[in-house]
Short mmCIF file of C-alpha atoms and ligand atoms in Angstrom, two decimals:
data_model
loop_
_atom_site.label_atom_id
_atom_site.label_comp_id
_atom_site.label_asym_id
_atom_site.label_seq_id
_atom_site.Cartn_x
_atom_site.Cartn_y
_atom_site.Cartn_z
CA MET A 1 85.66 -3.86 -11.67
CA PRO A 2 82.93 -6.86 -11.56
CA GLU A 3 80.31 -6.75 -13.97
CA ILE A 4 76.46 -7.74 -14.33
CA VAL A 5 75.67 -9.47 -17.81
CA VAL A 6 71.86 -9.14 -18.18
CA LYS A 7 70.45 -11.58 -20.81
CA ASN A 8 67.19 -12.14 -22.35
CA PRO A 9 66.31 -15.60 -20.82
CA ALA A 10 64.25 -16.57 -23.90
CA THR A 11 66.97 -16.35 -26.44
CA LEU A 12 69.89 -15.96 -23.80
CA GLU A 13 71.25 -12.98 -25.58
CA VAL A 14 73.29 -10.32 -23.98
CA ILE A 15 71.15 -7.22 -23.49
CA GLU A 16 73.55 -5.18 -21.36
CA THR A 17 76.64 -5.17 -19.56
CA LEU A 18 76.59 -3.04 -16.34
CA LEU A 19 79.88 -2.26 -14.07
CA VAL A 20 79.23 -2.65 -10.31
CA PRO A 21 80.53 0.11 -8.28
CA GLU A 22 83.48 -0.03 -5.70
CA SER A 23 82.77 0.67 -2.32
CA SER A 24 84.26 4.10 -2.64
CA GLU A 25 81.63 4.89 -5.24
CA ILE A 26 78.66 3.43 -3.15
CA ASN A 27 79.89 5.80 -0.33
CA LEU A 28 79.71 8.61 -2.63
CA MET A 29 76.34 7.52 -3.26
CA ILE A 30 74.95 7.25 0.23
CA ASN A 31 76.56 10.41 0.86
CA ASN A 32 74.99 12.01 -1.80
CA SER A 33 71.66 10.29 -1.04
CA GLN A 34 71.91 12.31 2.48
CA LYS A 35 72.34 15.69 0.92
CA ALA A 36 69.06 14.91 -1.37
CA PHE A 37 67.25 13.67 1.90
CA GLN A 38 67.84 16.90 3.36
CA ILE A 39 65.93 19.05 0.50
CA TRP A 40 63.23 16.58 -0.01
CA LYS A 41 62.09 15.95 3.68
CA THR A 42 61.69 20.08 3.75
CA LYS A 43 58.84 19.93 0.75
CA SER A 44 55.43 19.86 1.93
CA LEU A 45 53.08 16.60 1.99
CA THR A 46 51.43 18.37 -1.17
CA GLN A 47 54.29 18.90 -3.32
CA ARG A 48 55.53 15.38 -2.65
CA GLN A 49 52.00 13.89 -3.59
CA GLU A 50 52.01 16.08 -6.72
CA ILE A 51 55.16 14.70 -7.75
CA LEU A 52 54.26 11.27 -6.92
CA SER A 53 51.45 11.90 -9.29
CA GLU A 54 53.36 13.29 -12.00
CA ILE A 55 55.77 10.37 -12.13
CA ALA A 56 52.62 8.30 -12.34
CA ASP A 57 51.88 10.00 -15.50
CA ALA A 58 55.31 9.82 -16.80
CA ILE A 59 55.67 6.05 -16.32
CA GLU A 60 52.14 5.18 -17.46
CA SER A 61 53.01 7.53 -20.77
CA ARG A 62 55.87 5.16 -21.72
CA LYS A 63 53.82 2.06 -20.56
CA ASP A 64 54.19 0.00 -24.19
CA GLU A 65 58.04 0.68 -24.41
CA LEU A 66 58.77 -0.08 -20.28
CA ALA A 67 56.71 -3.40 -20.93
CA LYS A 68 58.80 -4.89 -23.66
CA PHE A 69 61.75 -4.16 -22.34
CA LEU A 70 60.59 -5.80 -19.01
CA THR A 71 59.73 -8.83 -20.93
CA THR A 72 62.98 -9.04 -22.63
CA GLU A 73 64.86 -9.03 -19.63
CA GLN A 74 62.69 -10.59 -17.11
CA GLY A 75 60.86 -13.13 -19.79
CA LYS A 76 57.17 -12.86 -18.87
CA PRO A 77 54.35 -12.78 -21.33
CA LEU A 78 53.77 -8.92 -22.59
CA HIS A 79 50.45 -8.91 -21.26
CA GLU A 80 51.75 -9.55 -17.65
CA SER A 81 54.37 -7.20 -18.28
CA ASN A 82 51.75 -4.54 -18.99
CA ARG A 83 50.19 -5.36 -16.25
CA GLU A 84 53.19 -5.06 -13.75
CA ILE A 85 53.91 -1.53 -15.43
CA GLY A 86 50.02 -0.65 -14.69
CA ALA A 87 50.63 -1.52 -11.26
CA ILE A 88 53.78 0.82 -10.58
CA ALA A 89 51.83 3.62 -11.82
CA SER A 90 48.72 2.65 -9.93
CA VAL A 91 50.52 2.31 -6.55
CA PHE A 92 52.38 5.66 -7.18
CA ARG A 93 49.02 7.23 -7.87
CA MET A 94 47.42 5.69 -4.50
CA TYR A 95 50.06 7.03 -2.52
CA ALA A 96 49.88 10.49 -3.98
CA GLY A 97 46.57 10.25 -2.55
CA MET A 98 47.45 9.39 0.91
CA SER A 99 48.48 11.71 3.81
CA ILE A 100 50.70 11.93 7.15
CA GLU A 101 49.09 12.62 10.36
CA SER A 102 50.11 13.57 13.39
CA GLU A 103 48.22 12.57 16.63
CA ILE A 104 47.61 14.85 19.47
CA ILE A 105 48.07 12.62 22.67
CA GLN A 106 47.49 15.46 25.16
CA ASP A 107 46.65 19.19 25.25
CA ASN A 108 45.61 20.70 28.56
CA GLU A 109 46.92 23.32 30.94
CA ASN A 110 50.21 21.25 31.85
CA ALA A 111 51.53 20.29 28.25
CA GLN A 112 50.96 19.58 24.83
CA ILE A 113 51.95 15.82 23.62
CA THR A 114 52.12 15.28 19.95
CA ALA A 115 52.99 12.06 18.38
CA ASN A 116 54.52 13.13 14.88
CA GLN A 117 55.33 11.01 11.92
CA GLU A 118 58.61 11.41 10.46
CA PRO A 119 61.11 9.72 7.71
CA TYR A 120 64.34 7.99 8.22
CA GLY A 121 66.73 9.33 5.73
CA VAL A 122 68.63 7.32 3.11
CA CYS A 123 66.65 4.16 2.88
CA GLY A 124 68.02 0.76 0.67
CA LEU A 125 65.50 -0.86 -1.13
CA ILE A 126 66.48 -4.36 -2.18
CA LEU A 127 64.63 -6.03 -5.19
CA PRO A 128 63.97 -9.64 -6.57
CA TRP A 129 64.12 -10.52 -10.23
CA ASN A 130 60.35 -11.83 -10.51
CA TYR A 131 58.39 -8.92 -9.98
CA PRO A 132 60.82 -5.92 -10.10
CA ILE A 133 58.78 -3.21 -11.45
CA GLY A 134 55.88 -3.57 -9.39
CA LEU A 135 58.02 -4.19 -6.13
CA LEU A 136 60.02 -1.26 -7.05
CA GLY A 137 56.53 0.81 -6.70
CA TRP A 138 55.47 -0.77 -3.52
CA LYS A 139 58.73 0.05 -1.81
CA LEU A 140 59.89 3.55 -3.54
CA ALA A 141 56.50 5.44 -3.68
CA PRO A 142 55.39 5.31 0.37
CA CYS A 143 59.47 5.53 0.67
CA LEU A 144 59.21 9.13 -0.93
CA LEU A 145 55.69 10.11 -0.02
CA ALA A 146 57.39 9.57 3.53
CA GLY A 147 60.12 11.92 2.92
CA ASN A 148 63.19 9.72 2.63
CA SER A 149 65.63 9.51 -0.17
CA ALA A 150 66.61 5.51 -1.48
CA ILE A 151 69.21 3.45 -2.95
CA VAL A 152 67.58 0.96 -4.98
CA LYS A 153 69.53 -2.54 -5.42
CA PRO A 154 67.48 -4.43 -8.04
CA SER A 155 68.29 -8.03 -8.57
CA GLU A 156 71.01 -8.67 -11.17
CA PHE A 157 69.05 -10.82 -13.26
CA ALA A 158 66.65 -7.96 -13.60
CA PRO A 159 68.13 -4.43 -13.22
CA LEU A 160 67.36 -3.07 -16.70
CA THR A 161 63.78 -1.92 -16.31
CA VAL A 162 64.16 -0.95 -12.81
CA MET A 163 66.87 1.71 -14.27
CA LYS A 164 64.73 2.95 -17.04
CA CYS A 165 61.87 3.64 -14.35
CA ILE A 166 64.22 5.82 -12.09
CA GLU A 167 65.36 7.78 -15.33
CA ILE A 168 61.67 8.61 -16.15
CA MET A 169 61.33 9.62 -12.42
CA ASN A 170 64.55 11.61 -12.21
CA PRO A 171 63.48 14.85 -13.99
CA PHE A 172 60.71 15.11 -11.47
CA ILE A 173 62.71 14.78 -8.41
CA PRO A 174 65.76 16.40 -6.46
CA GLU A 175 69.24 15.28 -8.08
CA ASN A 176 70.15 11.98 -6.38
CA LEU A 177 66.97 11.45 -4.52
CA VAL A 178 66.91 8.13 -5.97
CA GLN A 179 69.65 5.95 -6.99
CA VAL A 180 70.30 2.66 -8.38
CA LEU A 181 73.10 0.63 -7.45
CA PRO A 182 73.36 -2.15 -9.89
CA GLY A 183 75.15 -5.09 -8.06
CA GLY A 184 74.55 -8.99 -6.65
CA ASP A 185 74.40 -9.92 -3.04
CA GLN A 186 77.27 -8.69 -2.10
CA GLU A 187 76.39 -5.01 -2.85
CA GLY A 188 73.04 -5.38 -1.02
CA SER A 189 74.84 -6.79 2.05
CA TYR A 190 77.03 -3.64 1.79
CA LEU A 191 74.05 -1.43 1.90
CA VAL A 192 72.75 -3.40 4.98
CA LYS A 193 75.82 -3.00 6.88
CA HIS A 194 76.48 0.63 5.98
CA PRO A 195 76.14 3.20 8.89
CA GLY A 196 74.64 5.56 6.63
CA ILE A 197 71.55 3.36 5.74
CA ALA A 198 68.49 4.35 7.94
CA ARG A 199 65.96 1.71 6.57
CA ILE A 200 66.14 -1.60 4.60
CA SER A 201 63.15 -2.76 2.79
CA PHE A 202 64.08 -6.08 1.42
CA THR A 203 62.07 -8.67 -1.14
CA GLY A 204 63.77 -11.95 -1.81
CA SER A 205 64.35 -15.53 -0.64
CA GLN A 206 64.66 -16.38 3.52
CA ILE A 207 68.33 -17.00 2.85
CA ALA A 208 69.04 -13.54 2.17
CA GLY A 209 66.78 -12.41 4.91
CA LYS A 210 68.39 -14.48 7.45
CA LYS A 211 71.97 -12.76 6.43
CA ILE A 212 70.38 -9.33 6.35
CA LEU A 213 69.00 -10.11 9.82
CA LYS A 214 72.55 -10.96 11.12
CA ASP A 215 74.07 -7.91 8.98
CA ALA A 216 71.82 -5.85 10.50
CA ALA A 217 73.15 -5.99 14.01
CA GLU A 218 76.39 -3.89 13.06
CA ASN A 219 74.56 -0.55 12.72
CA PHE A 220 70.69 -1.69 13.51
CA PRO A 221 69.01 -0.28 9.91
CA LYS A 222 65.31 -0.77 10.60
CA ILE A 223 64.15 -3.99 8.47
CA THR A 224 61.30 -4.93 6.65
CA LEU A 225 61.59 -8.49 4.79
CA GLU A 226 59.27 -9.68 2.58
CA MET A 227 60.35 -13.34 1.80
CA GLY A 228 59.19 -16.50 -0.16
CA GLY A 229 55.94 -18.67 0.41
CA ASN A 230 54.81 -21.65 0.06
CA ASP A 231 51.18 -21.21 -0.38
CA ALA A 232 48.50 -24.11 -0.13
CA ALA A 233 45.33 -24.35 -2.01
CA ILE A 234 42.80 -26.21 -0.55
CA ILE A 235 39.95 -27.64 -2.74
CA LEU A 236 37.02 -28.65 -0.95
CA PRO A 237 34.72 -31.50 -2.38
CA ASP A 238 31.98 -29.29 -3.26
CA CYS A 239 34.09 -26.63 -5.34
CA ASP A 240 32.68 -25.95 -8.64
CA LEU A 241 35.59 -26.85 -10.96
CA ASP A 242 33.71 -25.42 -14.04
CA LYS A 243 33.75 -22.16 -12.67
CA ARG A 244 37.17 -21.96 -10.25
CA PHE A 245 39.55 -24.13 -12.41
CA GLY A 246 41.04 -21.45 -14.53
CA SER A 247 41.72 -19.40 -11.18
CA ILE A 248 43.35 -22.56 -9.75
CA PHE A 249 45.44 -23.27 -13.00
CA TRP A 250 46.83 -19.62 -13.37
CA GLY A 251 47.35 -19.37 -9.43
CA CYS A 252 50.00 -21.77 -9.82
CA PHE A 253 51.44 -21.03 -13.17
CA PHE A 254 51.05 -17.17 -13.94
CA ASN A 255 54.58 -15.66 -14.30
CA ALA A 256 55.84 -19.38 -14.69
CA GLY A 257 55.00 -20.02 -11.23
CA GLN A 258 57.55 -17.24 -10.23
CA ILE A 259 55.54 -15.50 -7.80
CA CYS A 260 55.82 -15.21 -4.09
CA VAL A 261 52.03 -15.79 -3.70
CA ALA A 262 51.64 -18.14 -6.64
CA ILE A 263 49.73 -21.68 -5.33
CA LYS A 264 52.58 -23.71 -4.42
CA ARG A 265 50.68 -26.87 -3.33
CA VAL A 266 47.68 -27.92 -4.00
CA TYR A 267 45.59 -29.89 -1.44
CA VAL A 268 42.28 -31.48 -2.97
CA HIS A 269 39.62 -33.47 -1.40
CA GLU A 270 40.01 -36.98 -2.79
CA SER A 271 36.69 -37.38 -4.21
CA LEU A 272 37.74 -34.59 -6.80
CA ALA A 273 41.19 -35.50 -7.39
CA LEU A 274 41.03 -37.61 -10.60
CA GLU A 275 39.13 -34.99 -12.31
CA LEU A 276 41.07 -32.13 -11.07
CA ILE A 277 44.41 -33.70 -12.05
CA ARG A 278 42.57 -34.39 -15.56
CA ARG A 279 42.21 -30.34 -16.27
CA PHE A 280 45.62 -29.80 -14.68
CA LYS A 281 46.93 -32.15 -17.57
CA GLU A 282 44.99 -30.99 -20.41
CA MET A 283 45.56 -27.17 -19.80
CA ALA A 284 49.23 -27.40 -19.01
CA GLU A 285 49.41 -29.70 -22.29
CA ALA A 286 47.66 -26.89 -24.45
CA LEU A 287 49.73 -23.80 -22.91
CA LYS A 288 51.42 -21.68 -25.60
CA ILE A 289 54.98 -21.46 -24.11
CA GLY A 290 57.40 -18.83 -25.86
CA ASN A 291 58.95 -15.79 -26.29
CA GLY A 292 56.97 -13.48 -24.36
CA LEU A 293 57.15 -11.00 -27.02
CA GLU A 294 55.54 -12.93 -29.54
CA SER A 295 51.59 -12.91 -29.58
CA GLY A 296 49.24 -15.40 -28.01
CA ILE A 297 52.43 -16.68 -25.58
CA GLN A 298 50.63 -17.86 -22.15
CA MET A 299 54.29 -18.76 -20.41
CA GLY A 300 57.40 -17.39 -20.92
CA PRO A 301 60.91 -18.87 -19.68
CA ILE A 302 62.30 -19.06 -16.11
CA ASN A 303 63.95 -16.19 -15.51
CA ASN A 304 67.87 -17.42 -14.80
CA GLU A 305 69.73 -20.68 -14.74
CA ARG A 306 70.28 -20.94 -11.32
CA GLN A 307 65.87 -21.08 -10.92
CA LEU A 308 65.90 -23.24 -13.57
CA LEU A 309 68.20 -25.54 -11.79
CA LYS A 310 66.60 -25.42 -8.71
CA VAL A 311 63.15 -26.30 -10.15
CA GLN A 312 64.70 -29.11 -12.15
CA GLU A 313 66.49 -30.16 -8.90
CA LEU A 314 63.20 -30.86 -6.60
CA VAL A 315 61.26 -32.09 -9.56
CA GLU A 316 64.26 -34.51 -10.27
CA ASP A 317 63.95 -35.29 -6.55
CA ALA A 318 60.15 -35.98 -6.65
CA LYS A 319 60.56 -38.46 -9.62
CA ASN A 320 63.55 -40.28 -7.55
CA ARG A 321 61.35 -41.18 -4.97
CA GLY A 322 58.83 -42.52 -6.97
CA ALA A 323 56.18 -39.58 -7.70
CA THR A 324 53.91 -39.52 -10.98
CA ILE A 325 55.10 -36.94 -13.34
CA VAL A 326 51.61 -36.27 -14.91
CA THR A 327 53.05 -34.16 -17.61
CA GLY A 328 56.18 -32.14 -18.02
CA GLY A 329 58.86 -32.72 -16.07
CA ARG A 330 61.86 -31.79 -18.48
CA LYS A 331 63.49 -28.36 -19.71
CA ILE A 332 62.41 -27.55 -22.92
CA PRO A 333 65.07 -28.16 -25.45
CA ASP A 334 65.45 -24.44 -26.72
CA THR A 335 67.67 -21.81 -26.63
CA GLY A 336 66.33 -20.25 -23.65
CA TYR A 337 65.45 -21.24 -19.90
CA PHE A 338 62.14 -22.81 -20.57
CA PHE A 339 60.78 -25.59 -18.78
CA GLN A 340 57.73 -27.97 -19.44
CA PRO A 341 54.31 -26.85 -16.83
CA THR A 342 54.86 -29.96 -14.65
CA ILE A 343 51.96 -31.78 -12.66
CA ILE A 344 53.38 -34.02 -10.07
CA THR A 345 51.22 -36.47 -7.80
CA ASP A 346 51.60 -39.59 -5.76
CA LEU A 347 53.70 -37.78 -3.46
CA ASP A 348 53.47 -36.75 0.12
CA ASP A 349 54.50 -33.71 2.67
CA SER A 350 57.95 -35.37 3.18
CA PHE A 351 59.01 -34.37 -0.58
CA ARG A 352 61.46 -31.68 -1.22
CA ILE A 353 59.11 -29.92 -3.80
CA VAL A 354 56.12 -29.67 -0.96
CA LYS A 355 58.48 -28.24 1.82
CA GLU A 356 60.68 -25.96 -0.16
CA GLU A 357 59.54 -23.34 -2.18
CA GLN A 358 59.72 -24.48 -6.18
CA PHE A 359 59.56 -20.80 -7.82
CA GLY A 360 58.35 -22.06 -10.99
CA PRO A 361 56.35 -23.98 -13.21
CA ALA A 362 55.90 -27.23 -11.47
CA ILE A 363 53.20 -28.01 -9.28
CA PRO A 364 52.39 -31.03 -6.67
CA ILE A 365 48.94 -32.07 -6.04
CA LEU A 366 48.27 -33.78 -2.99
CA THR A 367 44.88 -35.42 -1.71
CA TYR A 368 43.15 -35.09 1.55
CA SER A 369 39.90 -36.89 3.21
CA ASP A 370 39.65 -34.85 6.56
CA ILE A 371 39.87 -31.17 6.25
CA ASP A 372 41.50 -30.55 9.64
CA ASP A 373 44.23 -32.45 8.43
CA ALA A 374 44.51 -30.39 5.27
CA ILE A 375 44.56 -27.43 7.55
CA ALA A 376 47.29 -28.65 9.62
CA ARG A 377 49.23 -30.03 6.67
CA ALA A 378 48.97 -26.26 4.78
CA ASN A 379 50.36 -25.00 8.01
CA GLY A 380 53.05 -27.24 8.37
CA THR A 381 55.88 -26.01 6.41
CA GLY A 382 57.24 -22.75 8.66
CA HIS A 383 55.92 -20.40 5.59
CA GLY A 384 53.26 -17.88 6.04
CA LEU A 385 52.49 -15.79 3.03
CA GLY A 386 49.54 -16.79 1.64
CA GLY A 387 46.91 -19.68 1.17
CA SER A 388 43.24 -20.34 -0.26
CA ILE A 389 40.46 -22.28 0.35
CA TRP A 390 38.16 -23.30 -2.67
CA THR A 391 34.41 -23.90 -1.58
CA GLU A 392 31.17 -22.95 -2.80
CA ASP A 393 30.11 -22.30 1.17
CA ILE A 394 31.33 -18.85 1.92
CA GLU A 395 30.52 -19.32 5.33
CA VAL A 396 32.83 -22.67 5.56
CA GLY A 397 35.45 -20.77 3.22
CA LYS A 398 35.36 -17.96 6.00
CA GLU A 399 35.59 -20.28 8.91
CA LEU A 400 38.48 -22.16 7.72
CA ALA A 401 40.25 -18.91 6.24
CA LYS A 402 40.60 -18.45 10.02
CA LYS A 403 42.41 -21.30 10.71
CA LEU A 404 45.38 -20.92 8.11
CA GLU A 405 48.58 -19.18 9.46
CA CYS A 406 49.61 -16.87 6.96
CA GLY A 407 49.68 -12.78 5.59
CA THR A 408 46.63 -13.04 3.26
CA VAL A 409 44.11 -15.69 2.79
CA TRP A 410 41.70 -15.67 -0.13
CA VAL A 411 38.28 -17.57 -0.58
CA ASN A 412 37.80 -18.96 -4.39
CA ALA A 413 40.94 -16.74 -5.52
CA HIS A 414 44.54 -16.74 -5.26
CA MET A 415 47.48 -14.11 -5.78
CA LEU A 416 44.87 -11.28 -5.99
CA VAL A 417 46.53 -8.27 -4.42
CA GLU A 418 44.86 -4.91 -3.83
CA HIS A 419 47.13 -1.68 -3.42
CA ASN A 420 45.16 -0.36 -0.29
CA ALA A 421 45.21 -3.66 1.47
CA PRO A 422 48.34 -4.71 3.94
CA PHE A 423 50.53 -7.18 2.63
CA GLY A 424 53.31 -9.47 4.04
CA GLY A 425 53.99 -12.61 5.62
CA TRP A 426 53.81 -14.85 8.77
CA LYS A 427 56.40 -16.98 10.52
CA ARG A 428 59.34 -17.37 8.05
CA SER A 429 57.90 -15.67 5.17
CA GLY A 430 58.07 -11.97 6.80
CA MET A 431 58.69 -9.09 8.67
CA GLY A 432 56.48 -6.07 8.53
CA ARG A 433 54.06 -5.11 5.91
CA GLU A 434 54.15 -3.34 2.45
CA LEU A 435 51.24 -1.33 0.32
CA GLY A 436 48.01 0.59 1.98
CA GLN A 437 48.73 2.52 5.24
CA ALA A 438 50.72 -0.19 6.76
CA GLY A 439 53.20 -0.04 3.87
CA LEU A 440 53.55 3.94 4.17
CA ASN A 441 53.92 3.40 8.31
CA GLU A 442 56.96 1.37 7.86
CA PHE A 443 59.09 4.07 6.17
CA LEU A 444 58.07 6.60 9.01
CA GLN A 445 59.21 6.88 12.42
CA SER A 446 57.26 8.34 15.38
CA GLN A 447 58.63 11.37 17.15
CA THR A 448 57.05 12.57 20.24
CA LEU A 449 57.01 16.16 20.81
CA TYR A 450 56.60 17.16 24.93
CA ILE A 451 55.59 20.95 25.07
CA LYS A 452 55.49 21.45 28.85
CA LYS A 453 52.94 24.58 29.43
P1 LIG B 501 67.00 -13.63 -3.51
O1 LIG B 501 67.04 -13.69 -2.02
O2 LIG B 501 68.35 -14.17 -4.08
O3 LIG B 501 67.60 -11.99 -3.99
C1 LIG B 501 66.86 -11.16 -3.52
C2 LIG B 501 67.76 -9.25 -3.61
O4 LIG B 501 68.24 -9.34 -2.50
C3 LIG B 501 68.76 -9.44 -4.67
O5 LIG B 501 68.74 -8.15 -5.30
C4 LIG B 501 69.96 -9.71 -4.01
O6 LIG B 501 70.80 -9.54 -4.78
C5 LIG B 501 69.67 -9.16 -2.64
N1 LIG B 501 70.37 -9.80 -1.56
C6 LIG B 501 70.86 -11.39 -1.89
N2 LIG B 501 71.51 -11.54 -0.85
C7 LIG B 501 71.47 -10.63 0.08
C8 LIG B 501 72.35 -10.16 1.38
N3 LIG B 501 72.93 -11.09 2.06
N4 LIG B 501 72.32 -8.87 1.57
C9 LIG B 501 71.36 -7.97 0.71
N5 LIG B 501 71.05 -8.24 -0.18
C10 LIG B 501 70.86 -9.48 -0.68
O7 LIG B 501 65.91 -13.93 -4.41
P2 LIG B 501 65.32 -13.95 -5.79
O8 LIG B 501 65.65 -14.88 -6.19
O9 LIG B 501 65.81 -12.58 -6.25
O10 LIG B 501 63.99 -13.54 -5.58
C11 LIG B 501 63.03 -14.94 -5.39
C12 LIG B 501 62.48 -15.15 -3.89
O11 LIG B 501 62.06 -13.65 -3.62
C13 LIG B 501 61.54 -15.97 -3.63
O12 LIG B 501 61.80 -16.93 -2.84
C14 LIG B 501 60.44 -15.59 -3.64
O13 LIG B 501 59.30 -16.05 -2.84
C15 LIG B 501 60.59 -14.02 -2.90
N6 LIG B 501 59.96 -12.71 -3.49
C16 LIG B 501 58.88 -12.52 -2.14
C17 LIG B 501 57.81 -11.71 -2.24
C18 LIG B 501 57.02 -10.97 -1.25
O14 LIG B 501 56.49 -10.24 -1.18
N7 LIG B 501 56.97 -11.89 -0.20
C19 LIG B 501 57.63 -11.00 -3.72
C20 LIG B 501 58.59 -11.47 -4.58
C21 LIG B 501 59.51 -12.42 -4.63
#
């Protein structure tokens, strides 16, 4: 039976080894999930809302322990883990306050026609490693409120805190309503192809998203895909760097850049470029990097070796093609997967680190002189998750925001996500939405009830 070895990315110590279930065991899990679904869907909406609320409280009451555990397996600094545990509690609480409405389409002497909202059944929730607990909340809370059951497939690089959270939920819900499938890509794919799975909600890379769409052609589960981004931040000449620079910097380096909606390319007006690069260098070199459990740490390691190698490869490629590494550029010679915060200049849009998602602490800074050209370049990669405009003229910001082709646009911010606002990607970054009412709708299917009078 294959195993998953979960390591602390800061120390490379093994935290736990998990056994991956065989296909017969996965079949049994899905079977049990179908039975749990039959019980859960008969609960009233009020009962489900109350249970979501209790889950939020239970998770919050274990926040410190969960946050430490998350930092140990994921690598992010403890304050970021605390925020993430807070986020799952808050998203459960928000969905506990939402309702599911039927719509009366027609009611007259001939017929009554109603559009009801029904759950799908067993949902496969497939998670990445960068924000595992936050995204567990984004998917599981609406999935359960809608009346579905779930098989959660966490990433093999960060399954443990997910398992702990589900352990905490279990006393509040019917047996087998939420089960964890520890495994890798193959187990994810097995879920997608399985006829017992009615909906797949996936967050991860575009490569995996493509395979999921192909695999889904076997049994047609309904599909939500939240995939990678390559967000551009466009800095206008009037941007007040004294006021805005901290947000720009952390938009790139929060969670060591391992956020789908991190800033992954900066386009700065040529008049501000020197000053912006100077500030980036100064702040990057002052960052306190280390094991996220230690106090004062601002940036942890990259989560896993595969990702470290990807970041390294893109930085090396830029170096070899003649870009300037203003600071950083190397793995930190330490035990863990630490990479220096890296600032890259003197490159153009043809470089791999500009075209591809680096998903790590290395940021290319490009210049522009004409704003239309900057917008076209920002829109030019085929990704469409997020983007931002940085200007002191809000009207100009709003005007330019409309020209960015992506699911979320910020003016003078980046990466801020409110749980009641829909989130998702345009173009190759996604299909469907998470969060807010739109995120709940993904887990409901409409059934038209036609009563002839
Ligand atoms: P990944 O695609 O390698 O894996 C994500 C999950 O999908 C894992 O659980 C993995 O085992 C599973 N998986 C992989 N191949 C599969 C297949 N063929 N069928 C079914 N499941 C499969 O991604 P990752 O490296 O874990 O995460 C990083 C990526 O996730 C980045 O591209 C990042 O931008 C993206 N991401 C997107 C969002 C968003 O909301 N848009 C949020 C976080 C991360």
